[in-house]
Coordinates of C-alpha atoms in Angstrom, one line a residue:
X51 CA 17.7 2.2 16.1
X52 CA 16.7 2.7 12.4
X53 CA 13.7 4.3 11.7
X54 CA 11.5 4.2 8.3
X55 CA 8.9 6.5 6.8
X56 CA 5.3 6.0 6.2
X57 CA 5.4 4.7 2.7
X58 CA 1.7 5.1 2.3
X59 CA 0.2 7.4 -0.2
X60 CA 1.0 8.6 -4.2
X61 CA 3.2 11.6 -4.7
X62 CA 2.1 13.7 -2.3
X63 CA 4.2 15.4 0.4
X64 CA 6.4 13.7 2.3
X65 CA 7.3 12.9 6.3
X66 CA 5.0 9.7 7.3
X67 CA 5.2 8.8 10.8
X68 CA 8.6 7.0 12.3
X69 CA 8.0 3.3 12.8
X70 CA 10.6 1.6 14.9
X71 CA 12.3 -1.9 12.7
X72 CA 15.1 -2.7 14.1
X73 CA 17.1 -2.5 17.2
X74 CA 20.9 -3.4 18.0
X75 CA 20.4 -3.4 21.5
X76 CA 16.8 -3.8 22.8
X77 CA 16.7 -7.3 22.9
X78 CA 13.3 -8.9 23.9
X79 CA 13.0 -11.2 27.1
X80 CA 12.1 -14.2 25.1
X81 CA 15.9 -14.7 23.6
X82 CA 18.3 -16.6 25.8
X83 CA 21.3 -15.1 26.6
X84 CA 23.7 -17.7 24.4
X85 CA 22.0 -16.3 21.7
X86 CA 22.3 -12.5 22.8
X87 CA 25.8 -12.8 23.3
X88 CA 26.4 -15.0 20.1
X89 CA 24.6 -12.0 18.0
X90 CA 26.7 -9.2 19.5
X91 CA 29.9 -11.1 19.0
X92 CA 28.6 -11.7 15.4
X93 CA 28.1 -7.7 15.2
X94 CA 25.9 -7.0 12.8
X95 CA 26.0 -4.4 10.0
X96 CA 23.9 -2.0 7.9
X97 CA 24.8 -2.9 3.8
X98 CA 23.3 -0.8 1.8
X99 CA 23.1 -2.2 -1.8
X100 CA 23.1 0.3 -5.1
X101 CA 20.4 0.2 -7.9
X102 CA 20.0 -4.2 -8.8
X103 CA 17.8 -3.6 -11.8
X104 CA 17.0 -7.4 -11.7
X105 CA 20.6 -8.9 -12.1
X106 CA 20.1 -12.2 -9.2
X107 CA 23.6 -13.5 -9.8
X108 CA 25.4 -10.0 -9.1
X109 CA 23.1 -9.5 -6.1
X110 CA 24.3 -13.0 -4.9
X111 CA 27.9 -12.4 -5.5
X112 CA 27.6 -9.5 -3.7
X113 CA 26.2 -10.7 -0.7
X114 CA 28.6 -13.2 -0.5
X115 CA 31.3 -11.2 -1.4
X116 CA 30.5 -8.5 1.8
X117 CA 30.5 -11.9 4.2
X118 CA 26.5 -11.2 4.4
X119 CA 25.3 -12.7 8.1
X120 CA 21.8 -13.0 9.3
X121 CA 21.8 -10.3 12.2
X122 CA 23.1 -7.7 9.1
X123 CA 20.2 -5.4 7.9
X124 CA 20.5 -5.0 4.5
X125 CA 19.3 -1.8 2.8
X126 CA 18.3 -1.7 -1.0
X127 CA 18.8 1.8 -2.1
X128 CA 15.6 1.3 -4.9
X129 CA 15.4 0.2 -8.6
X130 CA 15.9 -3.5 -7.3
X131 CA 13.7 -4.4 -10.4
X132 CA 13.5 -3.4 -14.1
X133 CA 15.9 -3.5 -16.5
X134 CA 17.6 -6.6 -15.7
X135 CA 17.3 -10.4 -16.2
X136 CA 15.1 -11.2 -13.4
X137 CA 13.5 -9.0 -11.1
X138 CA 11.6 -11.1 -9.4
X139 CA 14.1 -13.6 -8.4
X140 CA 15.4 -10.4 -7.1
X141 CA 12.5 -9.6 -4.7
X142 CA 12.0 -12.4 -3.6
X143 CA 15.9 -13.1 -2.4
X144 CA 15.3 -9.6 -0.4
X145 CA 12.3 -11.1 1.0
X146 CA 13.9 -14.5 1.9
X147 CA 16.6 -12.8 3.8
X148 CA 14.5 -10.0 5.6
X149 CA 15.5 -7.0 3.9
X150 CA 14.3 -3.5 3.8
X151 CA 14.8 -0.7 0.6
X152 CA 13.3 2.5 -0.3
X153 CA 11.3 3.0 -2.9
X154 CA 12.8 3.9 -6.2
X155 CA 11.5 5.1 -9.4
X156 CA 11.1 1.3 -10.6
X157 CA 9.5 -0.2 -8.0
X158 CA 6.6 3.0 -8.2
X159 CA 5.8 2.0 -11.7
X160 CA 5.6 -1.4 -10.3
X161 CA 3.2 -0.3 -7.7
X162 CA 1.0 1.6 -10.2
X163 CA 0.5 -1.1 -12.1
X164 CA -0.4 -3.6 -9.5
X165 CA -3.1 -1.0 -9.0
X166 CA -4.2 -0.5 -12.6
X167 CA -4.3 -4.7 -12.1
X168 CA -6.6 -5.3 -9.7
X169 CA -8.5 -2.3 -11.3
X170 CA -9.0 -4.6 -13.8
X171 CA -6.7 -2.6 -16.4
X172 CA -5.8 -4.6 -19.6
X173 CA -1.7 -4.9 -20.4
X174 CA -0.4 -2.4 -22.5
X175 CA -0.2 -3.3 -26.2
X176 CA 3.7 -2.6 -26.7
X177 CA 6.4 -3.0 -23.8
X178 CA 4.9 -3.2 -20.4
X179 CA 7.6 -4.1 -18.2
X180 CA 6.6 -3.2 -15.6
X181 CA 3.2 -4.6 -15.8
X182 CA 4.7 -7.7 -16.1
X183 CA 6.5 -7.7 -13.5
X184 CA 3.7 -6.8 -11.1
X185 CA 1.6 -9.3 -12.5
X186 CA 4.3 -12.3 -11.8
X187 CA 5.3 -11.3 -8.6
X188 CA 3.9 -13.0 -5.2
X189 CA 1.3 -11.1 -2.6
X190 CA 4.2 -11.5 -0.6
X191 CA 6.8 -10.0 -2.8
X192 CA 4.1 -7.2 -3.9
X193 CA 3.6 -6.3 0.3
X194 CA 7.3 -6.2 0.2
X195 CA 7.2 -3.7 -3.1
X196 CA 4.7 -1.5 -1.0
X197 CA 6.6 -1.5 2.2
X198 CA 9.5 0.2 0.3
X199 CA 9.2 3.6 2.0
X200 CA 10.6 7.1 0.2
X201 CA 13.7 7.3 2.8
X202 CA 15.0 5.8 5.6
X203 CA 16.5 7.3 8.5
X204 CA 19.6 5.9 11.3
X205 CA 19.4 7.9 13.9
X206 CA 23.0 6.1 16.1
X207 CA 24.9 6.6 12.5
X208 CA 23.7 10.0 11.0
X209 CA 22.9 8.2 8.0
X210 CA 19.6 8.4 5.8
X211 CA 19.1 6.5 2.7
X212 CA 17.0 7.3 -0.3
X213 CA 17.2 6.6 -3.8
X214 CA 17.5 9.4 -6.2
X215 CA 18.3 12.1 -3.4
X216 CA 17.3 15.3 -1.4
X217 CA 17.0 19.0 -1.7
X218 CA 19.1 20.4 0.5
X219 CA 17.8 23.2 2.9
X220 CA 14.4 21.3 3.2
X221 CA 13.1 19.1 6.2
X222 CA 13.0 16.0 5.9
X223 CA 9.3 16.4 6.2
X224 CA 8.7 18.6 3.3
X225 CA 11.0 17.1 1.0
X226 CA 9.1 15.7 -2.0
X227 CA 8.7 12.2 -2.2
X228 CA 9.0 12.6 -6.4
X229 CA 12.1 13.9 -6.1
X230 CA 13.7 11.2 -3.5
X231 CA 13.1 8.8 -6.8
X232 CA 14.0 10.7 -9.6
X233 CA 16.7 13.8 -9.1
X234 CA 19.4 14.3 -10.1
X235 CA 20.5 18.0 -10.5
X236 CA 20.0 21.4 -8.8
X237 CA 20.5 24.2 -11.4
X238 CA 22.3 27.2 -9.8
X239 CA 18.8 28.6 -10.2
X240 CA 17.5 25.8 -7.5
X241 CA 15.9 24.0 -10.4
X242 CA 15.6 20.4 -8.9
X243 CA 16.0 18.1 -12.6
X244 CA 16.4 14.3 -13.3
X245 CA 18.1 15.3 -15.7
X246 CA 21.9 14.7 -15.5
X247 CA 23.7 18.2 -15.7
X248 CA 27.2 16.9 -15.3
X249 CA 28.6 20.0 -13.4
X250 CA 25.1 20.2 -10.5
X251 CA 24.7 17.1 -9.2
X252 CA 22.6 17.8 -6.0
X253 CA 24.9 16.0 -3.4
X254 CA 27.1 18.5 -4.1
X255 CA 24.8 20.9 -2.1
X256 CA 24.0 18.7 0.4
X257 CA 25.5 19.8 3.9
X258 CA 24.7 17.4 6.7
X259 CA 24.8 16.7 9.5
X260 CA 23.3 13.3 8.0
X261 CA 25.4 11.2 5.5
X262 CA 23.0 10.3 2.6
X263 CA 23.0 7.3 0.9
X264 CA 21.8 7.7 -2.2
X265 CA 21.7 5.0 -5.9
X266 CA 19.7 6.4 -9.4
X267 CA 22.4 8.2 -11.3
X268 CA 24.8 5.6 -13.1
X269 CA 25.6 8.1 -15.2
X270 CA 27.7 9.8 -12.6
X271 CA 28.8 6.3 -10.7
X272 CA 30.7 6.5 -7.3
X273 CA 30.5 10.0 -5.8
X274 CA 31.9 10.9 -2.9
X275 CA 31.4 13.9 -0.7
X276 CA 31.4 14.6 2.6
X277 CA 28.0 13.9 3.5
X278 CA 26.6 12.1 0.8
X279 CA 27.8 8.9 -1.3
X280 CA 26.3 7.5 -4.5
X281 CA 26.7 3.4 -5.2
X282 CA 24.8 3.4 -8.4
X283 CA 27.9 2.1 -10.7
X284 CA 25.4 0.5 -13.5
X285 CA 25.2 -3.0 -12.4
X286 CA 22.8 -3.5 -15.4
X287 CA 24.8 -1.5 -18.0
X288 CA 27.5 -4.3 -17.8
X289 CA 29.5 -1.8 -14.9
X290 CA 29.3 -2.8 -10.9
X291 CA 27.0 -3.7 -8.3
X292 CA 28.0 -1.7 -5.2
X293 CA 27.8 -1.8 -1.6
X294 CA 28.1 0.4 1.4
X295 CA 29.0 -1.5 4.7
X296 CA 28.3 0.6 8.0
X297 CA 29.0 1.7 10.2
X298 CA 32.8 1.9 8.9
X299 CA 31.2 3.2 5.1
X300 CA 33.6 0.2 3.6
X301 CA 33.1 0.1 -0.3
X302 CA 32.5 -3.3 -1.8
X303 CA 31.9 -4.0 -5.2
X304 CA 31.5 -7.2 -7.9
X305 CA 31.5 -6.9 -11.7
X306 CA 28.1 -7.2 -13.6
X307 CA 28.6 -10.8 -15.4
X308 CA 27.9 -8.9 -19.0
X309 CA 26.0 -5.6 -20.3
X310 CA 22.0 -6.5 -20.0
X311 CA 21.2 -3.5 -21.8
X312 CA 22.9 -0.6 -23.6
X313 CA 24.1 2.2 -21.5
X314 CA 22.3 5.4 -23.1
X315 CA 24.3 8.7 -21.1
X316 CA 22.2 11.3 -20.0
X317 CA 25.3 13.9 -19.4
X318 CA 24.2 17.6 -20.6

């Protein structure tokens, strides 16, 4: 079974109560068994889908390109908005389809702003994207925004997913949830930065026994280690949108249609 954390609250510490979404093998006495047996010989997967930013057509591409089933649980790794040509088409394909995604940086600014809106906050003079996008997207969509939880957790595959990352050494519990959206780095001091220091990336010091699956840094694109993998390859920056296909951790990419915005490195 996969479990999800309580996504309630602000920044605040982290380790919500585990909520039981979705099974592989308890199947409820309502289904018939044609259908039981059809959905285990259709064998559904986990895909896990790197940072969006808004780009629909990549999102598509990529669904189709991974042979995307209904039975498969698909796993936004955050950030599916901002950025990009249309975030909201975005959320609302994840809705349509019944699929789940921790909260990234993006989608918090979202969040906060859907609060400052029904506190009756006026739009900001300049900019505002994110404003804007809370303001056009559907109570529906919005519920689906603040379901996002800070990390996910698959018990039967070892596997958690988050979207900027985890310090290692720390329960799960007391990790903090403004890190899981924003690091990047541990200094050799244990420094935890969003800033991208190209020789501390913190997967490096992540030991297991859980493989993270992590989005956020494009700057860095595919990394690979033994018990963590990034997929953020800059979809948005004209680079890839990426997937993750478990259990087998099969890498499947598409190539953004064109650059939305300009890529701006970070590396230090």
């Amino acid at each position: 079974p996969m479990y999800v954390t309580d996504g309630g609250g602000g920044g605040g510490g982290g380790g919500g109560k585990n909520v039981k979404i979705l099974t592989s093998d308890n199947v409820g006495p309502l289904l018939l068994d044609a259908v039981v047996e059809r959905a285990k010989a259709n064998k559904p997967r986990i895909i896990a889908i790197g940072d969006v930013h808004g780009c629909i057509d990549e999102m598509q591409m990529l669904l189709k390109r991974v042979d995307y089933q209904p039975g498969d649980a698909v796993v936004f790794l955050g950030d599916l908005v901002a950025k990009g040509p249309d975030s909201c088409a975005a959320v609302q394909m994840a809705c349509e389809i019944g699929a789940l995604g921790v909260r990234g940086n993006h989608e918090f600014e979202v969040i906060r702003w859907h609060h400052a809106i029904a506190a009756g906050t006026k739009p900001p003079a300049i900019g505002g994207e994110h404003y804007h996008i809370a303001a056009a997207l559907s109570p529906k969509e919005l519920n689906w925004i603040h379901s996002c939880p800070w990390y996910m957790s698959c018990g039967d595959l070892e596997t958690l997913f988050v979207h900027a990352g985890f310090v290692a050494g720390l329960k799960l519990s007391r990790q903090n949830p403004r890190l899981m959206m924003n690091m990047r780095s541990v200094l050799p001091d244990g420094t935890v930065t969003a800033k991208h220091f190209s020789n501390w990336p913190w997967a490096r010091l992540w030991d297991g026994p859980e493989t993270v699956l992590f989005g956020h840094d494009a700057d860095r694109g595919l990394q690979l280690y033994d018990h963590a993998m990034g997929i953020d390859t800059g979809c948005v920056y004209g680079g890839r949108l990426t997937a993750c296909i478990l259990p087998e951790k099969k890498l499947v990419s598409v190539a953004a249609k064109r650059e939305y915005i300009p890529f701006r490195p970070r590396k230090r």
